[in-house]
CSV table of C-alpha atoms in Angstrom, one decimal:
chain,number,residue,atom,x,y,z
A,1,MET,CA,-66.3,-39.9,-8.8
A,2,VAL,CA,-62.2,-39.0,-8.9
A,3,ILE,CA,-60.8,-35.6,-8.1
A,4,SER,CA,-58.8,-34.7,-11.3
A,5,SER,CA,-57.3,-31.5,-10.1
A,6,LEU,CA,-56.7,-29.1,-7.3
A,7,LYS,CA,-56.1,-25.2,-7.5
A,8,LEU,CA,-54.9,-23.2,-4.5
A,9,LYS,CA,-54.5,-19.4,-3.6
A,10,ASN,CA,-53.1,-18.2,-0.5
A,11,PHE,CA,-53.9,-21.6,1.1
A,12,ARG,CA,-51.2,-22.2,4.0
A,13,ASN,CA,-47.7,-22.2,2.5
A,14,TYR,CA,-49.2,-22.0,-1.2
A,15,LYS,CA,-49.4,-18.5,-2.9
A,16,ASP,CA,-50.8,-19.9,-6.2
A,17,LEU,CA,-51.1,-24.1,-7.0
A,18,GLU,CA,-52.6,-26.1,-9.6
A,19,ILE,CA,-52.0,-29.8,-9.6
A,20,LYS,CA,-53.3,-32.5,-11.7
A,21,PHE,CA,-53.9,-35.8,-10.2
A,22,ASP,CA,-53.9,-39.7,-11.3
A,23,GLU,CA,-57.4,-41.1,-11.1
A,24,LYS,CA,-56.4,-44.0,-8.8
A,25,LEU,CA,-52.9,-43.4,-6.7
A,26,ASN,CA,-51.2,-40.2,-5.8
A,27,LEU,CA,-48.0,-40.3,-3.8
A,28,ILE,CA,-46.9,-37.0,-2.3
A,29,LEU,CA,-43.6,-36.8,-0.9
A,30,GLY,CA,-41.2,-34.5,1.0
A,31,GLU,CA,-39.7,-33.4,4.3
A,32,ASN,CA,-41.9,-32.2,7.4
A,33,GLY,CA,-43.0,-28.8,7.0
A,34,GLN,CA,-42.8,-28.6,3.5
A,35,GLY,CA,-46.6,-28.7,2.6
A,36,LYS,CA,-47.7,-32.2,1.9
A,37,THR,CA,-50.5,-32.3,4.4
A,38,SER,CA,-51.7,-28.8,3.1
A,39,ILE,CA,-52.7,-30.5,-0.2
A,40,LEU,CA,-54.5,-33.2,1.5
A,41,GLU,CA,-56.2,-30.8,3.7
A,42,ALA,CA,-57.5,-28.7,0.8
A,43,LEU,CA,-59.0,-31.7,-0.8
A,44,TYR,CA,-60.8,-32.7,2.5
A,45,ILE,CA,-62.2,-29.3,3.6
A,46,ASN,CA,-63.9,-29.4,-0.3
A,47,SER,CA,-65.7,-32.7,1.0
A,48,PHE,CA,-66.3,-31.8,4.8
A,49,GLY,CA,-66.3,-28.0,4.7
A,50,LYS,CA,-63.5,-27.9,7.4
A,51,SER,CA,-60.4,-29.0,8.0
A,52,PHE,CA,-59.1,-32.2,9.7
A,53,ARG,CA,-56.6,-30.8,11.4
A,54,ALA,CA,-57.1,-26.9,12.2
A,55,PHE,CA,-59.7,-25.4,14.5
A,56,ASN,CA,-60.8,-22.4,12.5
A,57,ASP,CA,-60.6,-21.4,8.9
A,58,LYS,CA,-57.9,-18.6,9.7
A,59,GLU,CA,-55.3,-21.1,10.6
A,60,MET,CA,-55.2,-22.3,6.7
A,61,ILE,CA,-54.7,-18.6,5.4
A,62,LYS,CA,-51.4,-17.8,4.0
A,63,PHE,CA,-49.5,-15.5,6.4
A,64,GLY,CA,-50.0,-12.0,5.8
A,65,GLU,CA,-53.2,-12.6,3.4
A,66,ASN,CA,-56.6,-12.2,4.3
A,67,GLY,CA,-58.5,-15.3,2.8
A,68,PHE,CA,-57.7,-18.5,0.6
A,69,TYR,CA,-59.3,-20.0,-2.3
A,70,THR,CA,-59.6,-23.6,-2.9
A,71,GLN,CA,-61.2,-25.5,-6.1
A,72,VAL,CA,-61.3,-28.9,-7.0
A,73,LEU,CA,-62.5,-30.4,-10.3
A,74,LEU,CA,-64.0,-33.6,-10.6
A,75,ASN,CA,-64.1,-35.9,-13.5
A,76,LYS,CA,-67.9,-36.5,-13.1
A,77,GLU,CA,-69.3,-34.4,-15.9
A,78,ASN,CA,-66.4,-31.9,-15.2
A,79,GLU,CA,-68.2,-30.8,-11.8
A,80,LYS,CA,-66.4,-28.2,-9.7
A,81,ILE,CA,-66.6,-27.3,-5.8
A,82,GLU,CA,-65.2,-24.2,-4.6
A,83,ILE,CA,-64.3,-22.6,-1.3
A,84,ILE,CA,-63.9,-18.7,-0.6
A,85,PHE,CA,-62.7,-17.7,2.5
A,86,GLU,CA,-62.1,-14.0,3.0
A,87,ASN,CA,-62.6,-11.2,5.6
A,88,GLY,CA,-64.0,-14.1,8.2
A,89,LYS,CA,-66.5,-15.5,5.9
A,90,LYS,CA,-66.6,-18.6,4.0
A,91,ASN,CA,-68.6,-19.4,0.9
A,92,ILE,CA,-68.8,-22.7,-0.6
A,93,LYS,CA,-70.0,-23.2,-4.0
A,94,ILE,CA,-71.0,-26.5,-6.2
A,95,ASN,CA,-71.1,-25.9,-10.0
A,96,GLU,CA,-70.9,-22.0,-9.4
A,97,THR,CA,-74.0,-22.0,-7.1
A,98,PRO,CA,-73.5,-21.2,-3.6
A,99,ILE,CA,-74.8,-24.0,-1.3
A,100,LYS,CA,-77.6,-23.5,1.5
A,101,LYS,CA,-76.7,-25.9,3.8
A,102,LEU,CA,-73.3,-28.1,4.6
A,103,SER,CA,-75.5,-31.2,4.1
A,104,GLU,CA,-75.1,-30.4,0.3
A,105,LEU,CA,-71.6,-30.6,0.3
A,106,LEU,CA,-71.3,-33.5,2.6
A,107,ASP,CA,-73.8,-35.4,0.2
A,108,PHE,CA,-71.6,-34.6,-3.0
A,109,LEU,CA,-67.9,-35.6,-2.7
A,110,HIS,CA,-67.1,-38.5,-0.1
A,111,ILE,CA,-63.5,-38.3,1.3
A,112,VAL,CA,-62.1,-40.7,4.2
A,113,VAL,CA,-58.8,-39.6,6.1
A,114,PHE,CA,-56.4,-42.1,7.8
A,115,SER,CA,-54.0,-39.8,9.8
A,116,PRO,CA,-51.5,-40.7,12.8
A,117,ASP,CA,-54.2,-39.0,15.1
A,118,ASP,CA,-56.6,-41.7,14.3
A,119,LEU,CA,-54.3,-44.1,16.0
A,120,LYS,CA,-55.1,-42.8,19.1
A,121,ILE,CA,-59.0,-43.5,18.9
A,122,VAL,CA,-58.5,-46.7,21.4
A,123,LYS,CA,-56.5,-45.3,24.1
A,124,GLU,CA,-57.8,-41.4,24.4
A,125,ASP,CA,-61.0,-40.5,26.2
A,126,PRO,CA,-64.6,-41.2,24.8
A,127,GLN,CA,-64.6,-38.1,23.1
A,128,LYS,CA,-62.3,-38.9,20.5
A,129,ARG,CA,-64.6,-42.5,19.7
A,130,ARG,CA,-67.7,-40.2,19.6
A,131,ASN,CA,-66.0,-37.9,17.2
A,132,PHE,CA,-64.9,-41.0,15.0
A,133,MET,CA,-68.8,-42.1,14.8
A,134,ASP,CA,-69.8,-38.6,14.0
A,135,ILE,CA,-67.6,-37.6,11.5
A,136,SER,CA,-68.2,-41.0,9.6
A,137,LEU,CA,-71.9,-40.9,9.9
A,138,CYS,CA,-72.4,-37.2,9.3
A,139,LYS,CA,-70.5,-37.9,5.7
A,140,MET,CA,-72.6,-41.2,4.8
A,141,LYS,CA,-76.0,-39.6,6.1
A,142,PRO,CA,-76.8,-35.9,5.8
A,143,VAL,CA,-79.9,-36.4,8.3
A,144,TYR,CA,-77.5,-37.5,11.0
A,145,PHE,CA,-75.7,-34.1,10.8
A,146,ALA,CA,-78.9,-32.5,11.0
A,147,ALA,CA,-80.0,-34.4,14.3
A,148,LEU,CA,-76.3,-34.0,15.9
A,149,SER,CA,-76.5,-30.3,15.3
A,150,ASN,CA,-79.9,-29.9,16.8
A,151,TYR,CA,-79.0,-32.2,19.6
A,152,LYS,CA,-75.9,-29.9,20.4
A,153,ARG,CA,-78.0,-27.1,20.2
A,154,VAL,CA,-80.8,-28.3,22.6
A,155,LEU,CA,-77.9,-29.6,25.0
A,156,SER,CA,-76.4,-26.4,25.3
A,157,GLN,CA,-79.7,-24.7,26.2
A,158,LYS,CA,-80.5,-27.4,28.6
A,159,ASN,CA,-77.0,-27.1,30.3
A,160,ILE,CA,-77.3,-23.1,30.4
A,161,LEU,CA,-80.4,-23.7,32.3
A,162,LEU,CA,-78.9,-26.3,34.8
A,163,LYS,CA,-76.3,-23.7,35.7
A,164,GLU,CA,-79.0,-21.2,37.1
A,165,GLU,CA,-79.6,-21.3,40.9
A,166,ARG,CA,-83.4,-22.3,40.4
A,167,PRO,CA,-83.9,-24.0,37.0
A,168,ASN,CA,-87.3,-23.9,35.6
A,169,TYR,CA,-89.0,-27.4,35.8
A,170,GLU,CA,-91.2,-26.4,33.0
A,171,MET,CA,-88.2,-25.3,30.5
A,172,LEU,CA,-86.2,-28.4,31.8
A,173,GLU,CA,-89.0,-30.8,30.7
A,174,ILE,CA,-89.3,-29.0,27.0
A,175,TRP,CA,-85.5,-29.6,26.7
A,176,ASN,CA,-85.6,-33.2,28.1
A,177,LEU,CA,-88.1,-33.8,25.1
A,178,GLU,CA,-86.2,-32.3,22.5
A,179,LEU,CA,-83.0,-34.3,23.6
A,180,ALA,CA,-85.1,-37.5,23.5
A,181,LYS,CA,-86.3,-36.6,20.1
A,182,TYR,CA,-83.0,-36.0,18.3
A,183,GLY,CA,-81.2,-38.2,20.7
A,184,VAL,CA,-82.8,-41.2,19.7
A,185,LYS,CA,-82.1,-40.6,16.1
A,186,ILE,CA,-78.4,-40.4,16.7
A,187,ILE,CA,-78.3,-43.6,19.0
A,188,LYS,CA,-80.0,-45.8,16.8
A,189,GLU,CA,-77.6,-44.6,13.7
A,190,ARG,CA,-74.3,-45.0,16.0
A,191,ASN,CA,-75.7,-48.5,17.0
A,192,GLU,CA,-75.9,-49.5,13.6
A,193,PHE,CA,-72.8,-48.1,12.4
A,194,VAL,CA,-70.8,-49.9,15.4
A,195,ARG,CA,-72.5,-53.1,14.5
A,196,LYS,CA,-71.0,-53.0,11.1
A,197,ILE,CA,-67.8,-51.8,12.1
A,198,ALA,CA,-67.3,-54.9,14.9
A,199,VAL,CA,-68.0,-57.5,12.1
A,200,ILE,CA,-65.5,-56.0,9.7
A,201,ALA,CA,-63.2,-55.1,12.4
A,202,LYS,CA,-63.1,-58.4,13.8
A,203,GLU,CA,-62.5,-60.1,10.3
A,204,ILE,CA,-59.8,-57.6,9.6
A,205,GLN,CA,-57.7,-58.3,13.1
A,206,GLU,CA,-58.0,-61.8,12.4
A,207,LYS,CA,-56.0,-61.5,9.2
A,208,ILE,CA,-53.5,-59.2,10.2
A,209,SER,CA,-53.1,-61.2,13.3
A,210,ASP,CA,-53.1,-64.8,11.6
A,211,SER,CA,-56.1,-65.4,13.8
A,212,LYS,CA,-54.5,-65.0,17.1
A,213,GLU,CA,-56.3,-62.1,18.4
A,214,ILE,CA,-60.1,-61.7,18.4
A,215,LEU,CA,-61.4,-58.2,18.3
A,216,GLU,CA,-64.8,-57.3,20.1
A,217,ILE,CA,-66.3,-53.9,19.7
A,218,ASN,CA,-69.7,-52.8,21.4
A,219,TYR,CA,-71.5,-49.4,21.3
A,220,ILE,CA,-72.1,-48.2,24.9
A,221,THR,CA,-75.0,-45.6,25.6
A,222,ASN,CA,-76.4,-44.5,29.0
A,223,ALA,CA,-79.7,-43.5,27.7
A,224,LEU,CA,-81.4,-46.7,26.4
A,225,LYS,CA,-80.6,-50.3,27.2
A,226,LYS,CA,-79.3,-52.9,24.7
A,227,GLU,CA,-82.7,-54.7,24.4
A,228,GLU,CA,-84.5,-51.6,24.1
A,229,ILE,CA,-82.6,-50.4,21.1
A,230,LYS,CA,-83.2,-53.6,19.5
A,231,ARG,CA,-86.9,-53.9,20.2
A,232,ASN,CA,-87.1,-50.3,18.7
A,233,GLU,CA,-90.3,-49.5,20.5
A,234,ASN,CA,-91.2,-46.3,22.2
A,235,LEU,CA,-87.6,-45.1,22.5
A,236,GLU,CA,-88.2,-41.6,22.7
A,237,GLU,CA,-90.4,-42.2,25.7
A,238,LEU,CA,-87.8,-44.5,27.3
A,239,PHE,CA,-85.2,-41.9,26.8
A,240,PHE,CA,-87.2,-39.0,28.1
A,241,ASN,CA,-88.1,-41.1,31.4
A,242,LYS,CA,-84.5,-42.0,32.0
A,243,LEU,CA,-83.9,-38.0,31.8
A,244,CYS,CA,-86.6,-37.5,34.3
A,245,GLU,CA,-85.2,-40.0,36.7
A,246,GLN,CA,-82.1,-38.1,36.5
A,247,LYS,CA,-83.5,-34.8,37.0
A,248,GLU,CA,-82.6,-34.0,40.9
A,249,ASN,CA,-79.2,-35.3,40.5
A,250,GLU,CA,-78.6,-33.3,37.1
A,251,ILE,CA,-79.6,-30.3,39.0
A,252,PHE,CA,-77.2,-31.0,41.8
A,253,LYS,CA,-74.3,-31.5,39.5
A,254,ARG,CA,-75.5,-28.5,36.9
A,255,THR,CA,-75.0,-30.7,33.9
A,256,CYS,CA,-76.9,-33.2,31.6
A,257,LEU,CA,-75.9,-36.7,32.7
A,258,VAL,CA,-77.7,-39.0,30.0
A,259,GLY,CA,-77.6,-39.0,26.3
A,260,PRO,CA,-75.3,-39.6,23.3
A,261,HIS,CA,-72.9,-36.7,24.4
A,262,ARG,CA,-71.8,-39.5,27.1
A,263,ASP,CA,-71.7,-42.6,24.5
A,264,ASP,CA,-68.7,-44.8,23.9
A,265,ILE,CA,-67.2,-47.9,22.2
A,266,SER,CA,-65.8,-50.4,24.1
A,267,ILE,CA,-63.1,-52.3,22.6
A,268,ASP,CA,-62.0,-56.0,23.8
A,269,MET,CA,-59.1,-58.2,22.4
A,270,ASN,CA,-59.0,-61.5,23.4
A,271,GLU,CA,-61.5,-60.6,26.2
A,272,VAL,CA,-59.4,-57.9,27.8
A,273,ASN,CA,-60.5,-53.8,27.6
A,274,ILE,CA,-57.2,-52.8,25.6
A,275,ARG,CA,-57.7,-49.0,26.4
A,276,LYS,CA,-57.2,-50.1,30.2
A,277,TYR,CA,-54.9,-53.2,29.9
A,278,GLY,CA,-53.7,-53.4,26.3
A,279,SER,CA,-49.9,-52.7,24.8
A,280,GLN,CA,-49.3,-49.7,22.5
A,281,GLY,CA,-48.9,-52.3,19.8
A,282,GLN,CA,-52.6,-53.8,20.5
A,283,GLN,CA,-54.1,-50.4,20.9
A,284,LYS,CA,-52.6,-49.3,17.5
A,285,THR,CA,-53.7,-52.5,15.6
A,286,ALA,CA,-57.4,-52.2,17.0
A,287,ALA,CA,-57.2,-48.4,15.7
A,288,LEU,CA,-56.0,-49.9,12.5
A,289,ALA,CA,-59.0,-52.3,12.5
A,290,LEU,CA,-61.5,-49.6,13.3
A,291,LYS,CA,-60.1,-47.3,10.5
A,292,PHE,CA,-59.9,-50.1,7.8
A,293,SER,CA,-63.8,-50.9,8.6
A,294,GLU,CA,-64.6,-47.4,8.4
A,295,ILE,CA,-63.1,-47.1,4.9
A,296,GLU,CA,-64.8,-50.2,3.9
A,297,ILE,CA,-68.0,-49.1,5.0
A,298,MET,CA,-67.6,-46.0,3.0
A,299,LYS,CA,-66.7,-47.9,-0.1
A,300,ASN,CA,-69.8,-50.0,0.1
A,301,GLU,CA,-71.9,-46.9,0.8
A,302,PHE,CA,-70.6,-45.0,-2.1
A,303,ALA,CA,-68.9,-47.5,-4.5
A,304,GLU,CA,-66.5,-45.9,-6.6
A,305,GLU,CA,-67.4,-42.5,-5.0
A,306,CYS,CA,-65.3,-42.8,-2.1
A,307,ILE,CA,-61.7,-41.2,-1.9
A,308,LEU,CA,-59.0,-42.1,0.3
A,309,ILE,CA,-56.6,-39.8,2.2
A,310,LEU,CA,-53.6,-41.4,4.2
A,311,ASP,CA,-51.7,-38.4,5.8
A,312,ASP,CA,-48.2,-39.7,6.9
A,313,VAL,CA,-49.7,-42.7,8.4
A,314,LEU,CA,-47.5,-45.3,6.6
A,315,SER,CA,-44.6,-44.5,8.8
A,316,GLU,CA,-46.7,-45.9,11.6
A,317,LEU,CA,-47.1,-49.3,10.3
A,318,ASP,CA,-44.8,-51.9,9.6
A,319,GLU,CA,-44.4,-52.9,5.8
A,320,ASN,CA,-47.0,-55.8,5.8
A,321,ARG,CA,-50.0,-53.7,7.2
A,322,GLN,CA,-48.6,-50.8,4.7
A,323,LYS,CA,-49.2,-53.2,1.8
A,324,TYR,CA,-52.4,-54.8,3.5
A,325,LEU,CA,-54.0,-51.1,3.8
A,326,ILE,CA,-53.1,-49.9,0.1
A,327,LYS,CA,-54.0,-53.3,-1.5
A,328,SER,CA,-57.1,-53.4,0.2
A,329,PHE,CA,-58.5,-50.1,-1.3
A,330,GLU,CA,-56.9,-50.0,-4.7
A,331,ASP,CA,-60.0,-49.9,-6.7
A,332,VAL,CA,-60.6,-46.5,-5.0
A,333,GLN,CA,-58.8,-43.0,-5.8
A,334,THR,CA,-56.2,-42.7,-2.9
A,335,PHE,CA,-53.8,-39.7,-1.9
A,336,ILE,CA,-50.8,-40.7,0.3
A,337,SER,CA,-48.2,-38.2,2.1
A,338,ALA,CA,-44.9,-39.4,3.4
A,339,THR,CA,-41.3,-38.3,4.0
A,340,GLU,CA,-40.1,-41.5,2.5
A,341,ILE,CA,-40.8,-45.1,1.7
A,342,SER,CA,-38.8,-48.0,1.1
A,343,GLU,CA,-37.8,-49.4,-2.3
A,344,GLU,CA,-40.0,-52.4,-2.2
A,345,LEU,CA,-43.0,-50.1,-1.3
A,346,ASP,CA,-41.8,-47.8,-4.0
A,347,ASN,CA,-42.2,-50.6,-6.4
A,348,PHE,CA,-45.4,-51.6,-5.0
A,349,LEU,CA,-46.6,-48.0,-5.4
A,350,SER,CA,-45.1,-47.7,-9.1
A,351,ARG,CA,-48.7,-47.6,-10.8
A,352,GLY,CA,-49.4,-44.4,-9.7
A,353,ARG,CA,-48.2,-40.6,-9.7
A,354,LYS,CA,-45.3,-39.3,-7.3
A,355,PHE,CA,-45.4,-35.5,-6.5
A,356,TYR,CA,-42.0,-34.1,-4.7
A,357,ILE,CA,-42.8,-31.1,-2.7
A,358,GLN,CA,-40.3,-28.7,-1.2
A,359,LYS,CA,-41.2,-25.1,0.5
A,360,GLY,CA,-44.7,-24.9,-0.7
A,361,GLU,CA,-43.8,-26.0,-4.4
A,362,ILE,CA,-44.1,-29.1,-6.8
A,363,LYS,CA,-40.4,-29.8,-7.5
A,364,LYS,CA,-40.9,-32.8,-9.4
A,365,ILE,CA,-43.8,-35.1,-11.0
A,366,VAL,CA,-43.1,-38.9,-11.9
């Protein structure tokens, strides 16, 4: 699947835009604040239903307007995705038909984004790494999206109960049963995802470091032991029992202490925890390996249907890593934004189409 064109109305700093893309490589150039990332953001929301940089949809409305419209056309039988946001309401259509569930969109168009913010995966708190797992798995498996949504709903209800002066024990048990039911699904998928990531990331790290660095990645959860997950027997019961063990402690602390909402990923380089003790360079390199691995998994999952967005990330990499990244994924449609590129890299990217953006307008197409 390839995105052939994008249409925008009142989106960010674009009043009215229509742009046609190359089926392989699209390079979007311009100074900061001109609208490069807005184009990539518009592509992404037609895949995931929300932005990779905005907290709410209202942020994407052009100043002075009351809504926005985006449309992508795909070369797969001229299929179309539209998003209409107006008066605080968002409607998503696939081929003129409104979707009933977001999972329909997640399963239709698959886009992976790599931005400078992703380089913080290693050094920031566990929530960043949980988001990394969740976003990837939601795009690959709509059933994961459903399990995660249900888990968050139940977790919220349980935490409300725990904040009461005298929590109802019967209700607490009901919420714990529900948490175990949905939590096990999340844990199993995350465990398998990280297992795949670990294998690919280790190989990538060896390549880009000339075999000087060994990267070890592991999934961490406090709900189940590794051997229990591996045996895959009575997991809901084991999870539920762990919750019951922590009941009094949770009531005292007034929050749920066990479950996927406390998961993490451990990342070691040459047997050293690089989140705590690694240099910025090592942390950035490990983050690259994680993102490269995610993209590789998405490619394997969806074959030609995976699309890659590199949002102003080339400036964060040295030239060898830039070339490695682009060459590794030259068989998928790729969108790259940058303020400038070197002459050598420009020649390397000559096979695609270049768009020069200034003040929300396309000034030049090469």
